[in-house]
Coordinates of C-alpha atoms and ligand atoms in Angstrom, one line a residue:
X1 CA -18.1 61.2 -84.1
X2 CA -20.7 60.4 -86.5
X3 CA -20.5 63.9 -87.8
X4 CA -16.7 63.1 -88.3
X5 CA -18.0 60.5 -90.4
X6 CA -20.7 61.9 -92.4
X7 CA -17.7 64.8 -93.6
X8 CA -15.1 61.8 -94.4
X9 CA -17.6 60.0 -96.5
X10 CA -18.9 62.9 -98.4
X11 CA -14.9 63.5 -99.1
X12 CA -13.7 60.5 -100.2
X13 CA -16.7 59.0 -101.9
X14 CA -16.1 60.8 -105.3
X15 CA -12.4 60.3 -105.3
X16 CA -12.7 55.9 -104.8
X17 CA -14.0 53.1 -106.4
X18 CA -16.6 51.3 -104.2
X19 CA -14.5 48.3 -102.9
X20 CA -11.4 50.6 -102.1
X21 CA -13.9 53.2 -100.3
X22 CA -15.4 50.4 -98.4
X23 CA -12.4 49.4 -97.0
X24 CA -11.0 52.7 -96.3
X25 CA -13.7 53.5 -94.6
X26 CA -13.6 50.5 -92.4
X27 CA -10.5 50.9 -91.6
X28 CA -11.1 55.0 -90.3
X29 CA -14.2 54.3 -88.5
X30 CA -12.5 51.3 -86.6
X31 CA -9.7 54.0 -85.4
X32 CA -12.2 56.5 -85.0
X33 CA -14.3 53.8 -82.8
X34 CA -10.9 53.0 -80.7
X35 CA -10.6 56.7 -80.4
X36 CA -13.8 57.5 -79.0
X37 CA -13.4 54.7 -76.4
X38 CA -10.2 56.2 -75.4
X39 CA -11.6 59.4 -75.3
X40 CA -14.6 58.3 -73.2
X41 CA -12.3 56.2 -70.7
X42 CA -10.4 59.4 -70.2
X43 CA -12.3 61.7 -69.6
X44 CA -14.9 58.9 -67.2
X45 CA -11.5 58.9 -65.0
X46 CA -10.6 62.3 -65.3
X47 CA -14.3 63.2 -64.0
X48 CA -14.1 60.9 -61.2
X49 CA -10.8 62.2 -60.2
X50 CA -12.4 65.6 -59.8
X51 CA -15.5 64.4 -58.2
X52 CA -13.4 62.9 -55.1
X53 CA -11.5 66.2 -55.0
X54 CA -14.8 68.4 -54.9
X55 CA -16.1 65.7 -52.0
X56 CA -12.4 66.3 -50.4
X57 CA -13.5 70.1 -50.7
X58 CA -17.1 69.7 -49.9
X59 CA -16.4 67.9 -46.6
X60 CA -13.6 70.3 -45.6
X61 CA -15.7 72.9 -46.1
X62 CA -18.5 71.4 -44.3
X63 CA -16.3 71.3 -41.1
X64 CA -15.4 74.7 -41.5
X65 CA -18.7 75.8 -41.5
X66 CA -19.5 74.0 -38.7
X67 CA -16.2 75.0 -36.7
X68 CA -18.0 78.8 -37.7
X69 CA -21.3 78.0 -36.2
X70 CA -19.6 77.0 -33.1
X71 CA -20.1 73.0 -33.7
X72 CA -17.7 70.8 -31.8
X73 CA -15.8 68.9 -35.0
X74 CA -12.6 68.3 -32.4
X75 CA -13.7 64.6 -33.0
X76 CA -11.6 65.3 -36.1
X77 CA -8.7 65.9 -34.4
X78 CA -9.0 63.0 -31.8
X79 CA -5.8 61.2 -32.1
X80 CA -6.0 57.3 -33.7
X81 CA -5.1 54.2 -32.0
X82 CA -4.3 50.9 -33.2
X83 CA -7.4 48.8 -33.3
X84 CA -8.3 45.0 -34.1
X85 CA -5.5 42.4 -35.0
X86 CA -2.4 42.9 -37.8
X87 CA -3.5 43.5 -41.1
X88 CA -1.9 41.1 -43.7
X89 CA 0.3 42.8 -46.9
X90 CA -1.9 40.5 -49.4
X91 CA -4.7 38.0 -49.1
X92 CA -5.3 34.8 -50.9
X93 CA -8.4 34.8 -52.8
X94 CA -11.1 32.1 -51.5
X95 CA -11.7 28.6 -52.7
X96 CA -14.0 28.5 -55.3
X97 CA -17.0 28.3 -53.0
X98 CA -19.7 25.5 -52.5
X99 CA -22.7 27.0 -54.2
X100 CA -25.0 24.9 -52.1
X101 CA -24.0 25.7 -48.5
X102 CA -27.5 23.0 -47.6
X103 CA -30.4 25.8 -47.3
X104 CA -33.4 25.9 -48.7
X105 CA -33.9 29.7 -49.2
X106 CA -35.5 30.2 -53.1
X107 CA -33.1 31.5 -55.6
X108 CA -35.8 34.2 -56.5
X109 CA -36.8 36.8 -57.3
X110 CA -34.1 39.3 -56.9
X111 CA -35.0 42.3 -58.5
X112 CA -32.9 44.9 -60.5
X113 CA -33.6 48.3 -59.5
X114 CA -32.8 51.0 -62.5
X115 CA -34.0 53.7 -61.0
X116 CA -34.6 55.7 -57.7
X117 CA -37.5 53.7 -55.6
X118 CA -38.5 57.1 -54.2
X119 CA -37.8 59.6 -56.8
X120 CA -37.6 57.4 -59.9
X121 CA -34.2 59.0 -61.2
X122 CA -31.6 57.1 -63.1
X123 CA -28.7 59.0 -61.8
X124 CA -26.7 57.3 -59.4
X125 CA -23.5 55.7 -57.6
X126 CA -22.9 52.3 -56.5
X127 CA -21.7 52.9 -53.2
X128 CA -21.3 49.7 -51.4
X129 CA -21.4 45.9 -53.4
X130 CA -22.8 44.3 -50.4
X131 CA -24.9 43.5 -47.5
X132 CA -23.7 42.5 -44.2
X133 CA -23.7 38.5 -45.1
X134 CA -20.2 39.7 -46.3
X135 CA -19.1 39.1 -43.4
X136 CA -20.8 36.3 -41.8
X137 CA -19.3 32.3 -42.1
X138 CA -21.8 31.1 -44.2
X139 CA -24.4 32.7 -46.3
X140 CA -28.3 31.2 -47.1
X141 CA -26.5 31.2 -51.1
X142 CA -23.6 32.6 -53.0
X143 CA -25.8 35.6 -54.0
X144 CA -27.3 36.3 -50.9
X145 CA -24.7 39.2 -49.8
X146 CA -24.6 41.1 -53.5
X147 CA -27.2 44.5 -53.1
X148 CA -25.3 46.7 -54.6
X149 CA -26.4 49.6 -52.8
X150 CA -26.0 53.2 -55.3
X151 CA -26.7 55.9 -54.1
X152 CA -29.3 58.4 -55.6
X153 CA -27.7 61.3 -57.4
X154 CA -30.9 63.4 -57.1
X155 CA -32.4 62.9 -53.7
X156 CA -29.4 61.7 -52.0
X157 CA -31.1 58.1 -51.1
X158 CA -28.7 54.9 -51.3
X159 CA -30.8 51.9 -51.5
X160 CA -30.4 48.3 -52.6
X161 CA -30.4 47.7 -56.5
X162 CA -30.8 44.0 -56.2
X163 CA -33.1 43.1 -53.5
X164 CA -35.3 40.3 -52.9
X165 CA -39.0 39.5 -53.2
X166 CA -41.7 37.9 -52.8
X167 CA -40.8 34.0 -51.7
X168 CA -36.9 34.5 -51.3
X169 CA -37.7 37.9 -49.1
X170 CA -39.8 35.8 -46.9
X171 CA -37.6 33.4 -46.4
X172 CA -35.1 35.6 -45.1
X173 CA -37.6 37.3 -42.8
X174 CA -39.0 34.2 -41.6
X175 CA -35.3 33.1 -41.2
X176 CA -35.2 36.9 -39.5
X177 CA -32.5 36.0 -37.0
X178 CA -30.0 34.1 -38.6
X179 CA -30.2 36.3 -42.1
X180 CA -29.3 39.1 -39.7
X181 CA -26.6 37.0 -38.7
X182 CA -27.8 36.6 -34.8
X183 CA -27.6 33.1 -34.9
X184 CA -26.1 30.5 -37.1
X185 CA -28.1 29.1 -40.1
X186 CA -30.4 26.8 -39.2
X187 CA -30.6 27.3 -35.3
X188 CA -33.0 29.5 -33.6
X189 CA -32.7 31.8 -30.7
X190 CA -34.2 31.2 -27.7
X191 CA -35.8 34.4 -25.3
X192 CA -36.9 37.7 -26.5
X193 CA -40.7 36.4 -26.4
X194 CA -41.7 39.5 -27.7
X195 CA -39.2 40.0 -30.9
X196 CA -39.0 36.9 -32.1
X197 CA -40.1 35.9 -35.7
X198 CA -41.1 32.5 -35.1
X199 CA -44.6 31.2 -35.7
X200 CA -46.3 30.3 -32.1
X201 CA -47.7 26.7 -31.7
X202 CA -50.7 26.2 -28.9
X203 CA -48.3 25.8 -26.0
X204 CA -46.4 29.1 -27.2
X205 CA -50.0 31.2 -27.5
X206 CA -51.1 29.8 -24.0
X207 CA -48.1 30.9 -22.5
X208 CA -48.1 34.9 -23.7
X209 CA -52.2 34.8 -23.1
X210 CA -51.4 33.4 -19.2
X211 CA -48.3 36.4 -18.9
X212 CA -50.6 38.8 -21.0
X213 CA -53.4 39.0 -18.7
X214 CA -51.2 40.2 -15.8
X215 CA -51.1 43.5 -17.6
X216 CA -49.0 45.8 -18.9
X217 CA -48.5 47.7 -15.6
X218 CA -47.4 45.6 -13.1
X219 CA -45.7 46.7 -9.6
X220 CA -42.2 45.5 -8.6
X221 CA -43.8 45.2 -5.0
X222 CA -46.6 42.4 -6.1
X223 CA -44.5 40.7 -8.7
X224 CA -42.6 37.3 -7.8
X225 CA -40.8 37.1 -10.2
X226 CA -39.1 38.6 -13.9
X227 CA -40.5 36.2 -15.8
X228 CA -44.1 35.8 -13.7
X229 CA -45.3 38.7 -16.3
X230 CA -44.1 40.9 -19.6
X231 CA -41.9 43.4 -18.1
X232 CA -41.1 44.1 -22.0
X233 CA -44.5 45.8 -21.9
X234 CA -44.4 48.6 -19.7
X235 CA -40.6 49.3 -21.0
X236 CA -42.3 49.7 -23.9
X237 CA -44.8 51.8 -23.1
X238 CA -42.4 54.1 -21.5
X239 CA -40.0 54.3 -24.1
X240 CA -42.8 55.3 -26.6
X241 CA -43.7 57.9 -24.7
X242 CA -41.1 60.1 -26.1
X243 CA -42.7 59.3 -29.6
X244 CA -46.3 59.9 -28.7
X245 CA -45.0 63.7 -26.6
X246 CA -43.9 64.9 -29.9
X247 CA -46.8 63.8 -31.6
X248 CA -49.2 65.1 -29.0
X249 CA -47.1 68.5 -28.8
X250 CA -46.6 69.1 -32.5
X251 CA -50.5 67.9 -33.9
X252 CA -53.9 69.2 -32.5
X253 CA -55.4 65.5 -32.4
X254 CA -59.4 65.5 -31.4
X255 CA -60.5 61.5 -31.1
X256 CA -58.0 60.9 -34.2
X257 CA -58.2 57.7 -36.6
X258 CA -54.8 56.2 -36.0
X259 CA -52.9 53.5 -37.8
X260 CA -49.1 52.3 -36.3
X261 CA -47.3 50.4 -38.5
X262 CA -45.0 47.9 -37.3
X263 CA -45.8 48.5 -34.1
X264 CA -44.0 46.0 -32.0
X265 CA -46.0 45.7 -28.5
X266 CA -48.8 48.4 -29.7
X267 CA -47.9 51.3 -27.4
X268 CA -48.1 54.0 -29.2
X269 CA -51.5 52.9 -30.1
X270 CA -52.5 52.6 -26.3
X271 CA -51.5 55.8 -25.3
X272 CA -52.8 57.5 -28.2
X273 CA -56.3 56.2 -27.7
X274 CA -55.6 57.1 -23.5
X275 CA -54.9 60.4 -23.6
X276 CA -56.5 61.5 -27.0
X277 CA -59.5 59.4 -27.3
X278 CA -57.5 58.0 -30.5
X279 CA -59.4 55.1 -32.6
X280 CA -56.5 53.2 -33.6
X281 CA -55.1 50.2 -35.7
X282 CA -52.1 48.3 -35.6
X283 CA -50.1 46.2 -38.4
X284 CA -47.4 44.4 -36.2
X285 CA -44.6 42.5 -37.5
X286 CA -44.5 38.8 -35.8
X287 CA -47.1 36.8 -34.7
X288 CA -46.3 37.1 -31.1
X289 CA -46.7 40.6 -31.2
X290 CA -50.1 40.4 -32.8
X291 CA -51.4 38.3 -30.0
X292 CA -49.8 40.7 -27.3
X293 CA -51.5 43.6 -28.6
X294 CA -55.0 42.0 -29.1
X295 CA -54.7 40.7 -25.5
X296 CA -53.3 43.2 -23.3
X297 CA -54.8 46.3 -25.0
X298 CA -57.7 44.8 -27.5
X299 CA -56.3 47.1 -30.4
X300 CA -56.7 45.1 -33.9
X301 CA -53.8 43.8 -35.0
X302 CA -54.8 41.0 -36.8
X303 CA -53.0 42.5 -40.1
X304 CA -49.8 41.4 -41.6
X305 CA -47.1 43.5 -42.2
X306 CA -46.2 43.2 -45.7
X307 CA -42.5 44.9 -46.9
X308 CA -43.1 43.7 -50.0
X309 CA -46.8 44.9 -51.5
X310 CA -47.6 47.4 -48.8
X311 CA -51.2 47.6 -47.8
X312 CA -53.5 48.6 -45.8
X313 CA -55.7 46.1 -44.5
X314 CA -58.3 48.8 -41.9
X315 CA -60.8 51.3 -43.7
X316 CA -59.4 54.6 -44.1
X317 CA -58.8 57.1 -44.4
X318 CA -56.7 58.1 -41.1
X319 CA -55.7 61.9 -39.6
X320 CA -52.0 60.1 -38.1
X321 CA -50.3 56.9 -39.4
X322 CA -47.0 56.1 -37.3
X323 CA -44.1 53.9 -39.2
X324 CA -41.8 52.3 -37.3
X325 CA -38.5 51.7 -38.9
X326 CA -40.2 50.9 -42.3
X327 CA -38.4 53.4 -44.9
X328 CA -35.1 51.2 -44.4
X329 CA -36.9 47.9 -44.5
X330 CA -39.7 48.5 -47.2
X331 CA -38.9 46.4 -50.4
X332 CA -41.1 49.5 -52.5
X333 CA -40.1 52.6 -50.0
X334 CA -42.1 55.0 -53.3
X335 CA -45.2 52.7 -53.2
X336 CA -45.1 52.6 -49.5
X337 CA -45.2 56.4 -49.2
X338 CA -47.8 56.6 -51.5
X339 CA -49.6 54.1 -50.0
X340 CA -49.6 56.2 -46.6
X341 CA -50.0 58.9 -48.2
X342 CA -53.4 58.1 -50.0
X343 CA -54.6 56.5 -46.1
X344 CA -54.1 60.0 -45.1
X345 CA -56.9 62.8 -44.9
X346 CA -56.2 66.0 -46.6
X347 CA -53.8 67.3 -43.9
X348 CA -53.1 64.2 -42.3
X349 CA -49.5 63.2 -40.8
X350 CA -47.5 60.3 -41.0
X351 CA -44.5 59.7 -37.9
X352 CA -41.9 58.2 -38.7
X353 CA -39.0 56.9 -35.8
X354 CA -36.1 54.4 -35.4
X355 CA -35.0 55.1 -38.8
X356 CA -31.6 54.5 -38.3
X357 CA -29.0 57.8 -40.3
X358 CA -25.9 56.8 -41.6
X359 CA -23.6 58.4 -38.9
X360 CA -22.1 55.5 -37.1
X361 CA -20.5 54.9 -40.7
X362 CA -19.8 58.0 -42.2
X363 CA -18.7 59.7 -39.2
X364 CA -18.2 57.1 -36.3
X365 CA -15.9 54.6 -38.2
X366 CA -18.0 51.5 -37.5
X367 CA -18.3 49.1 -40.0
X368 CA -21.1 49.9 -42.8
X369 CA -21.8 46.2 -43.4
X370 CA -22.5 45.6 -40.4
X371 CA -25.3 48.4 -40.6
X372 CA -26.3 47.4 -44.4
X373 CA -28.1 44.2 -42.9
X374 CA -29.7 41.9 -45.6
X375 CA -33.1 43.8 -44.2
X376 CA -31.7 47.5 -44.8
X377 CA -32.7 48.2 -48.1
X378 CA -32.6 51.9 -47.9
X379 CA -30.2 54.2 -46.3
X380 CA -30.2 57.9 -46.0
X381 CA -29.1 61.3 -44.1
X382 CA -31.2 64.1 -42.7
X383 CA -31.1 65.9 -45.8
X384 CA -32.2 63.0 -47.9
X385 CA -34.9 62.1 -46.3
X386 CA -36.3 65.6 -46.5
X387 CA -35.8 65.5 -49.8
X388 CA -37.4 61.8 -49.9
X389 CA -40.8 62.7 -48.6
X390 CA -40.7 66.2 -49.8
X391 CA -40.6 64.0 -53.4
X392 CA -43.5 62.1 -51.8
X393 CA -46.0 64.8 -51.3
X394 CA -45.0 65.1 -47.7
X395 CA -44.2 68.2 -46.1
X396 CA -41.5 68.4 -43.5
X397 CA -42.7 69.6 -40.0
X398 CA -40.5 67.9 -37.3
X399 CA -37.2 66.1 -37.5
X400 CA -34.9 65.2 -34.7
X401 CA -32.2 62.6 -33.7
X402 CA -33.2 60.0 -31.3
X403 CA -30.1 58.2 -30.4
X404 CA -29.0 56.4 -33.4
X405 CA -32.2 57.1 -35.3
X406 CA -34.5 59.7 -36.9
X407 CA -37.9 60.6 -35.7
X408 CA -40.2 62.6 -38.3
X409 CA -43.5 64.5 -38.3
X410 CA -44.2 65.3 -41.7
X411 CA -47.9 66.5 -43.0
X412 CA -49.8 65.3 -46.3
X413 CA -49.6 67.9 -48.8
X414 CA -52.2 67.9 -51.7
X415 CA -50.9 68.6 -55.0
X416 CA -48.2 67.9 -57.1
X417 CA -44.6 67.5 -54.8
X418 CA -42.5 70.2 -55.2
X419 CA -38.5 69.7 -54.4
X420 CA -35.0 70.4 -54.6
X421 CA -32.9 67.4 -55.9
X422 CA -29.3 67.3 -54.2
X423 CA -26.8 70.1 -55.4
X424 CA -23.5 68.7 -57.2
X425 CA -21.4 69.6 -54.2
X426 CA -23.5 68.0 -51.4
X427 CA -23.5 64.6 -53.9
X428 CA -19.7 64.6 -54.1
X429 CA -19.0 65.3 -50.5
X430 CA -21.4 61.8 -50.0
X431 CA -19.5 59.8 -52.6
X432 CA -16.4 61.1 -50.8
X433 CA -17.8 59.5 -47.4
X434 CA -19.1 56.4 -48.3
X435 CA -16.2 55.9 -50.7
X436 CA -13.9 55.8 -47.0
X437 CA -16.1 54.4 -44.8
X438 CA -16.6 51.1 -47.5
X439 CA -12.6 51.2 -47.1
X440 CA -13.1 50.9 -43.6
X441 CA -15.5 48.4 -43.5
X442 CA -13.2 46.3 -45.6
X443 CA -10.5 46.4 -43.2
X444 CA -12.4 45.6 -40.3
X445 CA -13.8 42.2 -42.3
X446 CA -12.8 38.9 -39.8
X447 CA -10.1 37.1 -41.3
X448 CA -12.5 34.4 -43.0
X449 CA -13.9 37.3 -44.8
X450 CA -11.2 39.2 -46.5
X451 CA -10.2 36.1 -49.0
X452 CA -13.9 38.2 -50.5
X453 CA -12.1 40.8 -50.9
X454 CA -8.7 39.8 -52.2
X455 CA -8.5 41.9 -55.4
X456 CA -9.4 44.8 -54.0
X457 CA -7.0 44.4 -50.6
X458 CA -3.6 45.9 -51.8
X459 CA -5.5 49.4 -53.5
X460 CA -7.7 49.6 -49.9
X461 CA -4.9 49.3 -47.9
X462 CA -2.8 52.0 -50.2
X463 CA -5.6 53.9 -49.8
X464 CA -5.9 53.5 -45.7
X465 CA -2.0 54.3 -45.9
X466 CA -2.3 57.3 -47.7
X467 CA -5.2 58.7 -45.3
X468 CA -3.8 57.5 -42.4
X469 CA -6.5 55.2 -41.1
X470 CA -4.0 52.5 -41.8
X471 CA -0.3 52.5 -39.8
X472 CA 2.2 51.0 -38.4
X473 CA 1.8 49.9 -34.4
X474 CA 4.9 50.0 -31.9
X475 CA 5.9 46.5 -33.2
X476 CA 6.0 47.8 -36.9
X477 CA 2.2 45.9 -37.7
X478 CA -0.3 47.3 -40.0
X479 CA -2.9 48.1 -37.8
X480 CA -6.5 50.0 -38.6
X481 CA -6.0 53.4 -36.7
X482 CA -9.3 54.5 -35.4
X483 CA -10.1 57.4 -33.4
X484 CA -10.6 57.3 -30.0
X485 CA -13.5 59.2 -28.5
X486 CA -13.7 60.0 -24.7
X487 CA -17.3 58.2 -24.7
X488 CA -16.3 55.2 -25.7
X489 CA -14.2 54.3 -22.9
X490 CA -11.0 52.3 -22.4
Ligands
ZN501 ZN1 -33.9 59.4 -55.4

């Protein structure tokens, strides 16, 4: 355009007098300007158009491959069934909303992500507007739901581009339950001893310490009761154990310097130092866990977990550092890495688990805010978080699906990270599935919710229609269809 420009000057000028040039010249570039911005809308739609019918492609070619390799994609085919209540034509929009719904959580920060946290690209998506405070009553304030997760066009990451931090961030953690929507605002939840976020007073301390000394292992044939002892312990124990066989099976570890992060009751720790002589360290999340591990096993766990500025708080450096479920939560998920990273010898590992992958909302229909809790900052899929860590100076060893979740072995790797961003086809064929399954978490809003979404109701229920997710029941309702899978009963 500017080039345009530079030729219509240089052929008018000698032909006008100044003032007649001038406004000749206004008058051209203002057409020219409307043009461009025409031009530019055009072809912004045209391109988008052909990126959802490249993701149509890419996922329909996806299945085939798998159908090739012998995969069971007959979910596919599963018929759908009406599920949840009638779904209304239109929806009023809300009442302009009380801004002060009575909490006290700080307005601030919130920080503006422009790039990548991992692999500092610009290039990106927004994928989903919200967090799952969508969809609760009440929220702490009016910007408490708005993350506006995008999705990284080069490593394939989605992650929160507003997020808070520092005093607003521990409000909500120390508000853990009801941000997550548990319980309502300003009530607290009573049992789970060993999750809960609450500080401990004297009574509280004296309590776990009189339960803690019973052990960790305690028989069903001398116990009087469930709640005479932690039974959470030993579950624990046991269900780590998985964790700690394909660490013990995968790494040759001789009296290794351990450090678990977030490590809830400290078991990994215990059986790491039982059967492999491990020295080891453990930065638990709540306070009641801290005092748990100290007392029952005498691990260090006097740290605080910090999402925010991730640090270590032991002398390093450390041959294994295991992360529980901190990639999704960690406010810096780059800084984080690299903070592990450096902990690490030359060689060292990191193991990461209960990182939850996106299936149950790109492939099982749920709903993705209900996933995308105000805590789930980052989101990702196999590939992605290869991708992530390989960007990290990690090297992929060991990745498997635990139930909902990921578990990783991945080794240290000296030098500068070598990787692969996502291809163009593997980026559409994401778009394309998040694009449908934040359709379908708007349709399965509660009622109170979907006012929220008023503007956008009519084009995501034309858009249901037209992929059949949306339908007509027996009675002539609009229903959600969903499909029905053998496992899930009923
Ligand atoms: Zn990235």
């Amino acid at each position: 355009m500017s080039a345009l420009r530079r030729v219509l000057r240089s052929l008018t000028g000698p032909l006008t007098t100044p003032r007649r040039f001038d406004a000749l010249t206004e008058l051209v570039e203002r057409r020219l300007d409307r043009l461009e911005s025409h031009t530019l809308r055009a072809l912004s739609t045209r391109q988008e158009q052909l990126g959802r019918q490249l993701g149509e492609l890419a996922e329909e070619q996806e299945r085939l491959r798998r159908t090739l390799n012998g995969e069971d994609v007959s979910e596919q085919d599963v018929p759908r069934k009406p599920f949840g209540g009638p779904l209304p034509l239109e929806v009023a929009p809300d009442e302009p909303a009380d801004e002060t719904p009575g909490t006290d959580c700080p307005p601030g920060p919130i920080e503006r992500l422009e790039q990548c946290p991992v692999c500092a690209s610009p290039e990106r998506s927004i994928v989903c507007r919200f967090n799952k405070m969508i969809t609760m009553r009440q929220m702490p304030d009016a910007k408490a739901a708005r993350y506006d997760y995008a999705l990284c066009h080069a490593c394939g990451l989605v992650y929160a581009s507003r997020r808070p931090a520092g005093a607003r961030f521990a409000w909500l953690l120390e508000h853990f339950e009801e941000s997550l929507g548990r319980v309502g605002l300003g009530e607290r939840r009573s049992g789970k001893i060993t999750l809960s976020s609450y500080e401990l007073d004297d009574e509280g301390r004296a309590r776990l310490r009189a339960l803690a000394s019973r052990g960790a292992f305690v028989s069903e044939h001398v116990t009087v009761g469930h709640k005479d002892h932690l039974w959470q312990l030993e579950e624990d124990r046991l269900a780590n154990s998985r964790h700690v066989e394909l660490i013990g099976s995968l790494v040759t570890l001789n009296a290794p310097r351990v450090l678990e992060v977030r490590s809830r009751l400290g078991s990994i720790s215990a059986s790491l130092r039982r059967l492999y002589g491990a020295e080891v360290f453990t930065i638990p999340l709540f306070p009641n866990q801290r005092l748990l591990i100290q007392e029952v096993y005498g691990i260090p766990a006097d740290a605080k977990l910090e999402f925010d500025r991730f640090t270590v708080p032991y002398p390093g450096p450390f041959d294994l550092v295991v992360s529980n479920h901190m990639l999704t939560h960690t406010i810096r998920p780059g800084e984080y890495l690299e903070t592990v990273r450096e902990s690490l010898v030359s060689g060292g590992h990191l193991y990461i688990f209960n990182e939850p992958f996106e299936d149950e909302f790109l492939h099982r229909e749920k709903s993705m805010f209900n996933t995308l809790n105000a805590f789930h900052l980052q989101t990702f899929d196999r590939d992605s978080l290869v991708r992530m860590l390989e960007a990290s100076g990690f090297k992929v060893v060991h990745i498997r699906r635990d139930g909902g979740n990921f578990s990783c072995l991945a080794r240290k790797v000296d030098g500068p990270a070598a990787w692969t961003p996502m291809s163009e086809d593997q980026r559409c064929r994401r778009l394309t599935l998040y694009r449908r399954a934040y359709e379908m978490a708007v349709l399965l809003l509660p009622d109170y919710a979907r006012p929220r979404f008023a503007a956008r109701w009519p084009k995501v229920l034309e858009s249901a229609r037209s992929r059949g997710i949306v339908g007509e029941d027996a009675q002539g309702r609009l229903r959600v269809l969903k499909r029905k899978r053998p496992t899930e009963g009923g």
